[in-house]
């Protein structure tokens, strides 16, 4: 696809929406053609703006992102960009026709343009957690035309199989592009933390609460809690005090 990619966004959070607007407007490869505060407005704007791709939040008042995706995906490429990691939501989005599902905390903004272009060209785009959910939810589906075959399930299963086959690649993107999009492994002193987990652990070491970390990174407290649980598991600790002690010893060892 030549020229700038025409993008429509929908999110009921004005801060998130403003952030996305600035990111897209700052990219020479992207053109913002619509900014909606709910699913109904996204559907209305898309009819006039004719975007190449729609970035939709899941939870919005009135017409939510899943309902909007169901209406938009027949004409436009749809990617869910959200904080929601619930398996039921991810599965519903795929059944609605979304070609991608991104978790805010997994996203590396500088590579958003190339990732969206992959989707617009027919590829698929999943955060790692979404890939696992789609694969688990659908598994091998009945081929089209086979009795009992659900076209929506077949489409989603194909997406899952492609995502698993290319994992951790994104759609037809290269392994390097995907690693950049979702964050390289930090592997600090063998802990194997992701970049986001490293950032969260740094704030824990500074005394931040989960709520304050969530506010800092524009995440839900549930997402932060998931990160903290993953960090504790990788560090083999059960309390914040133990984690901070180990983390500070790591820093001291790096400085020596």
PDB file of C-alpha atoms in Angstrom:
ATOM      1  CA  UNK A   1       0.000   0.000   0.000  1.00  0.00           C
ATOM      2  CA  UNK A   2       1.435   3.330  -1.099  1.00  0.00           C
ATOM      3  CA  UNK A   3       0.929   6.713   0.536  1.00  0.00           C
ATOM      4  CA  UNK A   4      -0.050   7.468   4.090  1.00  0.00           C
ATOM      5  CA  UNK A   5      -2.192   5.014   6.003  1.00  0.00           C
ATOM      6  CA  UNK A   6      -5.580   6.525   6.858  1.00  0.00           C
ATOM      7  CA  UNK A   7      -6.362   5.792  10.519  1.00  0.00           C
ATOM      8  CA  UNK A   8      -9.539   6.244  12.546  1.00  0.00           C
ATOM      9  CA  UNK A   9      -9.400   5.898  16.338  1.00  0.00           C
ATOM     10  CA  UNK A  10     -12.100   5.380  18.958  1.00  0.00           C
ATOM     11  CA  UNK A  11     -11.626   5.598  22.722  1.00  0.00           C
ATOM     12  CA  UNK A  12     -13.880   7.104  25.369  1.00  0.00           C
ATOM     13  CA  UNK A  13     -10.901   8.206  27.491  1.00  0.00           C
ATOM     14  CA  UNK A  14      -9.986  11.731  26.272  1.00  0.00           C
ATOM     15  CA  UNK A  15      -6.412  11.430  27.548  1.00  0.00           C
ATOM     16  CA  UNK A  16      -5.803   8.177  25.679  1.00  0.00           C
ATOM     17  CA  UNK A  17      -7.530   9.582  22.599  1.00  0.00           C
ATOM     18  CA  UNK A  18      -5.397  12.734  22.672  1.00  0.00           C
ATOM     19  CA  UNK A  19      -2.255  10.647  23.052  1.00  0.00           C
ATOM     20  CA  UNK A  20      -3.139   8.497  20.046  1.00  0.00           C
ATOM     21  CA  UNK A  21      -3.981  11.579  18.000  1.00  0.00           C
ATOM     22  CA  UNK A  22      -0.559  13.071  18.703  1.00  0.00           C
ATOM     23  CA  UNK A  23       1.234   9.809  17.929  1.00  0.00           C
ATOM     24  CA  UNK A  24      -0.549   9.407  14.594  1.00  0.00           C
ATOM     25  CA  UNK A  25      -0.182  13.061  13.604  1.00  0.00           C
ATOM     26  CA  UNK A  26       3.543  12.873  14.368  1.00  0.00           C
ATOM     27  CA  UNK A  27       4.053   9.893  12.070  1.00  0.00           C
ATOM     28  CA  UNK A  28       4.864  10.726   8.440  1.00  0.00           C
ATOM     29  CA  UNK A  29       3.333   7.404   7.353  1.00  0.00           C
ATOM     30  CA  UNK A  30      -0.015   7.836   9.109  1.00  0.00           C
ATOM     31  CA  UNK A  31      -2.932  10.201   8.588  1.00  0.00           C
ATOM     32  CA  UNK A  32      -5.601  10.700  11.254  1.00  0.00           C
ATOM     33  CA  UNK A  33      -8.970  10.819   9.493  1.00  0.00           C
ATOM     34  CA  UNK A  34     -11.290  10.461  12.476  1.00  0.00           C
ATOM     35  CA  UNK A  35     -11.319  10.497  16.273  1.00  0.00           C
ATOM     36  CA  UNK A  36     -14.395   9.063  18.007  1.00  0.00           C
ATOM     37  CA  UNK A  37     -15.399   8.826  21.642  1.00  0.00           C
ATOM     38  CA  UNK A  38     -17.575   5.732  21.231  1.00  0.00           C
ATOM     39  CA  UNK A  39     -18.400   2.967  18.794  1.00  0.00           C
ATOM     40  CA  UNK A  40     -21.438   4.639  17.268  1.00  0.00           C
ATOM     41  CA  UNK A  41     -19.456   7.746  16.410  1.00  0.00           C
ATOM     42  CA  UNK A  42     -16.672   5.580  14.968  1.00  0.00           C
ATOM     43  CA  UNK A  43     -19.128   3.882  12.606  1.00  0.00           C
ATOM     44  CA  UNK A  44     -20.535   7.248  11.551  1.00  0.00           C
ATOM     45  CA  UNK A  45     -17.113   8.810  10.976  1.00  0.00           C
ATOM     46  CA  UNK A  46     -15.838   5.805   9.043  1.00  0.00           C
ATOM     47  CA  UNK A  47     -18.624   6.122   6.490  1.00  0.00           C
ATOM     48  CA  UNK A  48     -17.392   9.612   5.607  1.00  0.00           C
ATOM     49  CA  UNK A  49     -13.638   9.249   6.201  1.00  0.00           C
ATOM     50  CA  UNK A  50     -13.128   5.821   4.575  1.00  0.00           C
ATOM     51  CA  UNK A  51     -10.124   4.833   6.736  1.00  0.00           C
ATOM     52  CA  UNK A  52      -7.662   2.107   5.846  1.00  0.00           C
ATOM     53  CA  UNK A  53      -7.651   0.909   9.435  1.00  0.00           C
ATOM     54  CA  UNK A  54      -9.689   1.478  12.600  1.00  0.00           C
ATOM     55  CA  UNK A  55      -8.132   1.398  16.077  1.00  0.00           C
ATOM     56  CA  UNK A  56     -10.862   0.668  18.607  1.00  0.00           C
ATOM     57  CA  UNK A  57     -10.975   0.528  22.383  1.00  0.00           C
ATOM     58  CA  UNK A  58     -13.093  -2.311  23.768  1.00  0.00           C
ATOM     59  CA  UNK A  59     -15.020  -0.703  26.609  1.00  0.00           C
ATOM     60  CA  UNK A  60     -16.887   2.406  25.492  1.00  0.00           C
ATOM     61  CA  UNK A  61     -20.341   3.692  26.484  1.00  0.00           C
ATOM     62  CA  UNK A  62     -23.258   2.980  24.201  1.00  0.00           C
ATOM     63  CA  UNK A  63     -21.890   1.055  21.233  1.00  0.00           C
ATOM     64  CA  UNK A  64     -18.763  -0.666  22.543  1.00  0.00           C
ATOM     65  CA  UNK A  65     -15.676  -1.624  20.578  1.00  0.00           C
ATOM     66  CA  UNK A  66     -16.773  -5.200  19.890  1.00  0.00           C
ATOM     67  CA  UNK A  67     -20.107  -4.038  18.458  1.00  0.00           C
ATOM     68  CA  UNK A  68     -18.347  -1.378  16.402  1.00  0.00           C
ATOM     69  CA  UNK A  69     -15.846  -3.923  15.100  1.00  0.00           C
ATOM     70  CA  UNK A  70     -18.695  -6.146  13.954  1.00  0.00           C
ATOM     71  CA  UNK A  71     -20.084  -3.276  11.872  1.00  0.00           C
ATOM     72  CA  UNK A  72     -16.746  -1.970  10.581  1.00  0.00           C
ATOM     73  CA  UNK A  73     -14.759  -5.146   9.877  1.00  0.00           C
ATOM     74  CA  UNK A  74     -16.730  -6.002   6.753  1.00  0.00           C
ATOM     75  CA  UNK A  75     -15.331  -2.879   5.069  1.00  0.00           C
ATOM     76  CA  UNK A  76     -12.215  -1.784   6.980  1.00  0.00           C
ATOM     77  CA  UNK A  77      -9.287  -3.414   8.739  1.00  0.00           C
ATOM     78  CA  UNK A  78      -9.958  -3.317  12.480  1.00  0.00           C
ATOM     79  CA  UNK A  79      -7.457  -3.551  15.326  1.00  0.00           C
ATOM     80  CA  UNK A  80      -8.467  -3.448  18.978  1.00  0.00           C
ATOM     81  CA  UNK A  81      -6.124  -1.251  21.049  1.00  0.00           C
ATOM     82  CA  UNK A  82      -7.110  -1.602  24.673  1.00  0.00           C
ATOM     83  CA  UNK A  83      -6.154  -2.371  28.271  1.00  0.00           C
ATOM     84  CA  UNK A  84      -8.472  -5.391  28.417  1.00  0.00           C
ATOM     85  CA  UNK A  85      -6.705  -8.761  28.559  1.00  0.00           C
ATOM     86  CA  UNK A  86      -9.727 -10.933  29.388  1.00  0.00           C
ATOM     87  CA  UNK A  87      -9.845 -14.040  27.197  1.00  0.00           C
ATOM     88  CA  UNK A  88     -13.588 -13.675  26.619  1.00  0.00           C
ATOM     89  CA  UNK A  89     -13.111 -10.153  25.272  1.00  0.00           C
ATOM     90  CA  UNK A  90     -10.252 -11.155  22.970  1.00  0.00           C
ATOM     91  CA  UNK A  91     -12.286 -14.071  21.621  1.00  0.00           C
ATOM     92  CA  UNK A  92     -15.322 -11.828  21.050  1.00  0.00           C
ATOM     93  CA  UNK A  93     -13.174  -9.320  19.159  1.00  0.00           C
ATOM     94  CA  UNK A  94     -11.876 -11.993  16.815  1.00  0.00           C
ATOM     95  CA  UNK A  95     -15.376 -13.298  16.195  1.00  0.00           C
ATOM     96  CA  UNK A  96     -16.421  -9.730  15.394  1.00  0.00           C
ATOM     97  CA  UNK A  97     -13.819  -9.625  12.622  1.00  0.00           C
ATOM     98  CA  UNK A  98     -10.888  -7.782  14.204  1.00  0.00           C
ATOM     99  CA  UNK A  99      -7.571  -8.531  12.520  1.00  0.00           C
ATOM    100  CA  UNK A 100      -5.525  -7.510  15.512  1.00  0.00           C
ATOM    101  CA  UNK A 101      -5.623  -7.153  19.276  1.00  0.00           C
ATOM    102  CA  UNK A 102      -3.069  -4.960  21.041  1.00  0.00           C
ATOM    103  CA  UNK A 103      -2.634  -4.407  24.772  1.00  0.00           C
ATOM    104  CA  UNK A 104      -1.490  -0.863  25.561  1.00  0.00           C
ATOM    105  CA  UNK A 105       1.215  -2.097  27.917  1.00  0.00           C
ATOM    106  CA  UNK A 106       2.758  -4.270  25.169  1.00  0.00           C
ATOM    107  CA  UNK A 107       2.920  -1.552  22.565  1.00  0.00           C
ATOM    108  CA  UNK A 108       6.109   0.167  21.414  1.00  0.00           C
ATOM    109  CA  UNK A 109       4.837   3.348  19.773  1.00  0.00           C
ATOM    110  CA  UNK A 110       7.757   3.938  17.409  1.00  0.00           C
ATOM    111  CA  UNK A 111       6.885   0.757  15.498  1.00  0.00           C
ATOM    112  CA  UNK A 112       3.118   1.274  15.358  1.00  0.00           C
ATOM    113  CA  UNK A 113       3.130   2.547  11.770  1.00  0.00           C
ATOM    114  CA  UNK A 114       4.831  -0.507  10.250  1.00  0.00           C
ATOM    115  CA  UNK A 115       2.644  -2.846  12.303  1.00  0.00           C
ATOM    116  CA  UNK A 116      -0.586  -1.178  11.166  1.00  0.00           C
ATOM    117  CA  UNK A 117       0.590  -1.233   7.562  1.00  0.00           C
ATOM    118  CA  UNK A 118       1.013  -4.989   7.908  1.00  0.00           C
ATOM    119  CA  UNK A 119      -2.626  -5.316   8.987  1.00  0.00           C
ATOM    120  CA  UNK A 120      -3.872  -3.014   6.217  1.00  0.00           C
ATOM    121  CA  UNK A 121      -2.053  -5.254   3.732  1.00  0.00           C
ATOM    122  CA  UNK A 122      -3.914  -8.320   5.035  1.00  0.00           C
ATOM    123  CA  UNK A 123      -1.665  -9.410   7.894  1.00  0.00           C
ATOM    124  CA  UNK A 124      -2.484 -10.046  11.530  1.00  0.00           C
ATOM    125  CA  UNK A 125      -1.358  -8.287  14.679  1.00  0.00           C
ATOM    126  CA  UNK A 126      -1.518  -9.667  18.208  1.00  0.00           C
ATOM    127  CA  UNK A 127       0.010  -8.884  21.546  1.00  0.00           C
ATOM    128  CA  UNK A 128       1.657 -12.037  22.940  1.00  0.00           C
ATOM    129  CA  UNK A 129      -1.117 -12.599  25.490  1.00  0.00           C
ATOM    130  CA  UNK A 130      -3.782 -12.270  22.798  1.00  0.00           C
ATOM    131  CA  UNK A 131      -1.998 -14.794  20.569  1.00  0.00           C
ATOM    132  CA  UNK A 132      -2.177 -17.402  23.315  1.00  0.00           C
ATOM    133  CA  UNK A 133      -5.866 -16.717  23.955  1.00  0.00           C
ATOM    134  CA  UNK A 134      -6.894 -16.924  20.298  1.00  0.00           C
ATOM    135  CA  UNK A 135      -4.969 -20.152  19.789  1.00  0.00           C
ATOM    136  CA  UNK A 136      -6.490 -21.703  22.908  1.00  0.00           C
ATOM    137  CA  UNK A 137     -10.017 -20.487  22.189  1.00  0.00           C
ATOM    138  CA  UNK A 138     -10.309 -21.693  18.620  1.00  0.00           C
ATOM    139  CA  UNK A 139      -7.680 -24.338  17.989  1.00  0.00           C
ATOM    140  CA  UNK A 140      -8.119 -26.308  14.766  1.00  0.00           C
ATOM    141  CA  UNK A 141     -11.478 -25.325  13.252  1.00  0.00           C
ATOM    142  CA  UNK A 142     -13.602 -27.113  10.708  1.00  0.00           C
ATOM    143  CA  UNK A 143     -12.722 -26.051   7.148  1.00  0.00           C
ATOM    144  CA  UNK A 144     -15.149 -23.805   5.324  1.00  0.00           C
ATOM    145  CA  UNK A 145     -17.906 -25.812   3.733  1.00  0.00           C
ATOM    146  CA  UNK A 146     -17.596 -28.696   6.196  1.00  0.00           C
ATOM    147  CA  UNK A 147     -20.848 -29.418   8.034  1.00  0.00           C
ATOM    148  CA  UNK A 148     -20.881 -27.648  11.347  1.00  0.00           C
ATOM    149  CA  UNK A 149     -18.154 -25.238  10.343  1.00  0.00           C
ATOM    150  CA  UNK A 150     -18.599 -21.745  11.814  1.00  0.00           C
ATOM    151  CA  UNK A 151     -17.224 -19.140   9.351  1.00  0.00           C
ATOM    152  CA  UNK A 152     -16.386 -16.767  12.214  1.00  0.00           C
ATOM    153  CA  UNK A 153     -14.588 -19.526  14.087  1.00  0.00           C
ATOM    154  CA  UNK A 154     -12.746 -20.592  10.944  1.00  0.00           C
ATOM    155  CA  UNK A 155     -11.538 -17.027  10.364  1.00  0.00           C
ATOM    156  CA  UNK A 156     -10.415 -16.637  13.949  1.00  0.00           C
ATOM    157  CA  UNK A 157      -8.781 -20.045  13.992  1.00  0.00           C
ATOM    158  CA  UNK A 158      -6.855 -19.146  10.870  1.00  0.00           C
ATOM    159  CA  UNK A 159      -5.734 -15.990  12.575  1.00  0.00           C
ATOM    160  CA  UNK A 160      -4.628 -17.947  15.608  1.00  0.00           C
ATOM    161  CA  UNK A 161      -2.718 -20.465  13.510  1.00  0.00           C
ATOM    162  CA  UNK A 162      -0.972 -17.694  11.581  1.00  0.00           C
ATOM    163  CA  UNK A 163      -0.117 -15.850  14.760  1.00  0.00           C
ATOM    164  CA  UNK A 164       1.274 -18.991  16.363  1.00  0.00           C
ATOM    165  CA  UNK A 165       3.253 -19.948  13.271  1.00  0.00           C
ATOM    166  CA  UNK A 166       4.824 -16.515  13.037  1.00  0.00           C
ATOM    167  CA  UNK A 167       5.153 -15.923  16.761  1.00  0.00           C
ATOM    168  CA  UNK A 168       6.677 -13.723  17.878  1.00  0.00           C
ATOM    169  CA  UNK A 169       6.351 -12.117  14.453  1.00  0.00           C
ATOM    170  CA  UNK A 170       3.414  -9.805  13.769  1.00  0.00           C
ATOM    171  CA  UNK A 171       1.436 -10.758  10.690  1.00  0.00           C
ATOM    172  CA  UNK A 172       3.971 -10.689   7.873  1.00  0.00           C
ATOM    173  CA  UNK A 173       6.352  -8.426   9.756  1.00  0.00           C
ATOM    174  CA  UNK A 174       9.866  -9.548  10.563  1.00  0.00           C
ATOM    175  CA  UNK A 175      10.917 -11.018  13.889  1.00  0.00           C
ATOM    176  CA  UNK A 176      12.956  -7.881  14.563  1.00  0.00           C
ATOM    177  CA  UNK A 177      10.023  -5.574  13.931  1.00  0.00           C
ATOM    178  CA  UNK A 178       7.854  -7.584  16.291  1.00  0.00           C
ATOM    179  CA  UNK A 179      10.440  -7.641  19.043  1.00  0.00           C
ATOM    180  CA  UNK A 180      10.638  -3.876  18.739  1.00  0.00           C
ATOM    181  CA  UNK A 181       6.853  -3.467  18.689  1.00  0.00           C
ATOM    182  CA  UNK A 182       6.205  -5.481  21.805  1.00  0.00           C
ATOM    183  CA  UNK A 183       9.428  -4.676  23.665  1.00  0.00           C
ATOM    184  CA  UNK A 184      12.680  -6.564  23.802  1.00  0.00           C
ATOM    185  CA  UNK A 185      13.355  -8.882  26.709  1.00  0.00           C
ATOM    186  CA  UNK A 186      15.326  -7.101  29.348  1.00  0.00           C
ATOM    187  CA  UNK A 187      16.865 -10.297  30.777  1.00  0.00           C
ATOM    188  CA  UNK A 188      18.367  -8.265  33.609  1.00  0.00           C
ATOM    189  CA  UNK A 189      20.810 -10.440  35.541  1.00  0.00           C
ATOM    190  CA  UNK A 190      19.013 -13.548  34.284  1.00  0.00           C
ATOM    191  CA  UNK A 191      15.576 -12.442  35.549  1.00  0.00           C
ATOM    192  CA  UNK A 192      14.182 -12.411  31.988  1.00  0.00           C
ATOM    193  CA  UNK A 193      11.840  -9.484  32.652  1.00  0.00           C
ATOM    194  CA  UNK A 194      10.112  -7.766  29.755  1.00  0.00           C
ATOM    195  CA  UNK A 195      10.812  -4.094  29.188  1.00  0.00           C
ATOM    196  CA  UNK A 196       7.500  -3.134  30.782  1.00  0.00           C
ATOM    197  CA  UNK A 197       8.156  -5.396  33.780  1.00  0.00           C
ATOM    198  CA  UNK A 198      11.557  -3.739  34.210  1.00  0.00           C
ATOM    199  CA  UNK A 199       9.884  -0.320  34.186  1.00  0.00           C
ATOM    200  CA  UNK A 200       7.302  -1.473  36.726  1.00  0.00           C
ATOM    201  CA  UNK A 201       9.988  -2.974  38.974  1.00  0.00           C
ATOM    202  CA  UNK A 202      11.974   0.265  38.855  1.00  0.00           C
ATOM    203  CA  UNK A 203       8.918   2.127  40.168  1.00  0.00           C
ATOM    204  CA  UNK A 204       8.263  -0.499  42.829  1.00  0.00           C
ATOM    205  CA  UNK A 205      11.830   0.027  43.993  1.00  0.00           C
ATOM    206  CA  UNK A 206      11.046   3.756  44.259  1.00  0.00           C
ATOM    207  CA  UNK A 207       8.094   2.991  46.526  1.00  0.00           C
ATOM    208  CA  UNK A 208       5.260   3.392  44.012  1.00  0.00           C
ATOM    209  CA  UNK A 209       1.946   1.668  44.756  1.00  0.00           C
ATOM    210  CA  UNK A 210       0.128  -0.316  42.057  1.00  0.00           C
ATOM    211  CA  UNK A 211      -2.368   2.530  41.721  1.00  0.00           C
ATOM    212  CA  UNK A 212       0.387   5.093  41.183  1.00  0.00           C
ATOM    213  CA  UNK A 213       2.145   2.824  38.669  1.00  0.00           C
ATOM    214  CA  UNK A 214      -1.152   2.409  36.796  1.00  0.00           C
ATOM    215  CA  UNK A 215      -1.576   6.176  36.632  1.00  0.00           C
ATOM    216  CA  UNK A 216       2.007   6.680  35.479  1.00  0.00           C
ATOM    217  CA  UNK A 217       1.720   4.224  32.578  1.00  0.00           C
ATOM    218  CA  UNK A 218      -1.998   4.774  31.804  1.00  0.00           C
ATOM    219  CA  UNK A 219      -2.754   1.146  32.702  1.00  0.00           C
ATOM    220  CA  UNK A 220      -5.493  -0.493  34.727  1.00  0.00           C
ATOM    221  CA  UNK A 221      -4.594  -1.591  38.243  1.00  0.00           C
ATOM    222  CA  UNK A 222      -5.411  -5.157  37.192  1.00  0.00           C
ATOM    223  CA  UNK A 223      -2.792  -4.995  34.430  1.00  0.00           C
ATOM    224  CA  UNK A 224      -0.215  -3.640  36.879  1.00  0.00           C
ATOM    225  CA  UNK A 225      -1.071  -6.409  39.328  1.00  0.00           C
ATOM    226  CA  UNK A 226      -0.521  -8.965  36.560  1.00  0.00           C
ATOM    227  CA  UNK A 227       2.881  -7.442  35.835  1.00  0.00           C
ATOM    228  CA  UNK A 228       3.778  -7.490  39.537  1.00  0.00           C
ATOM    229  CA  UNK A 229       2.749 -11.145  39.866  1.00  0.00           C
ATOM    230  CA  UNK A 230       4.867 -12.032  36.837  1.00  0.00           C
ATOM    231  CA  UNK A 231       7.835 -10.113  38.270  1.00  0.00           C
ATOM    232  CA  UNK A 232       7.529 -11.874  41.645  1.00  0.00           C
ATOM    233  CA  UNK A 233       7.443 -15.234  39.885  1.00  0.00           C
ATOM    234  CA  UNK A 234      10.534 -14.489  37.804  1.00  0.00           C
ATOM    235  CA  UNK A 235      12.423 -13.110  40.800  1.00  0.00           C
ATOM    236  CA  UNK A 236      11.254 -16.049  42.967  1.00  0.00           C
ATOM    237  CA  UNK A 237       9.978 -13.706  45.694  1.00  0.00           C
ATOM    238  CA  UNK A 238       6.630 -13.293  47.434  1.00  0.00           C
ATOM    239  CA  UNK A 239       6.736  -9.733  48.779  1.00  0.00           C
ATOM    240  CA  UNK A 240       7.589  -6.263  47.500  1.00  0.00           C
ATOM    241  CA  UNK A 241      10.296  -5.954  50.155  1.00  0.00           C
ATOM    242  CA  UNK A 242      12.040  -9.081  48.878  1.00  0.00           C
ATOM    243  CA  UNK A 243      11.715  -7.894  45.289  1.00  0.00           C
ATOM    244  CA  UNK A 244      13.139  -4.462  46.079  1.00  0.00           C
ATOM    245  CA  UNK A 245      16.021  -5.944  48.064  1.00  0.00           C
ATOM    246  CA  UNK A 246      16.944  -8.250  45.203  1.00  0.00           C
ATOM    247  CA  UNK A 247      16.505  -5.447  42.648  1.00  0.00           C
ATOM    248  CA  UNK A 248      18.740  -3.046  44.549  1.00  0.00           C
ATOM    249  CA  UNK A 249      21.412  -5.722  44.945  1.00  0.00           C
ATOM    250  CA  UNK A 250      21.241  -6.183  41.176  1.00  0.00           C
ATOM    251  CA  UNK A 251      21.764  -2.458  40.690  1.00  0.00           C
ATOM    252  CA  UNK A 252      24.682  -2.457  43.110  1.00  0.00           C
ATOM    253  CA  UNK A 253      26.236  -5.382  41.303  1.00  0.00           C
ATOM    254  CA  UNK A 254      25.871  -3.634  37.940  1.00  0.00           C
ATOM    255  CA  UNK A 255      27.567  -0.508  39.298  1.00  0.00           C
ATOM    256  CA  UNK A 256      30.552  -2.354  40.761  1.00  0.00           C
TER     257      UNK A 256
END
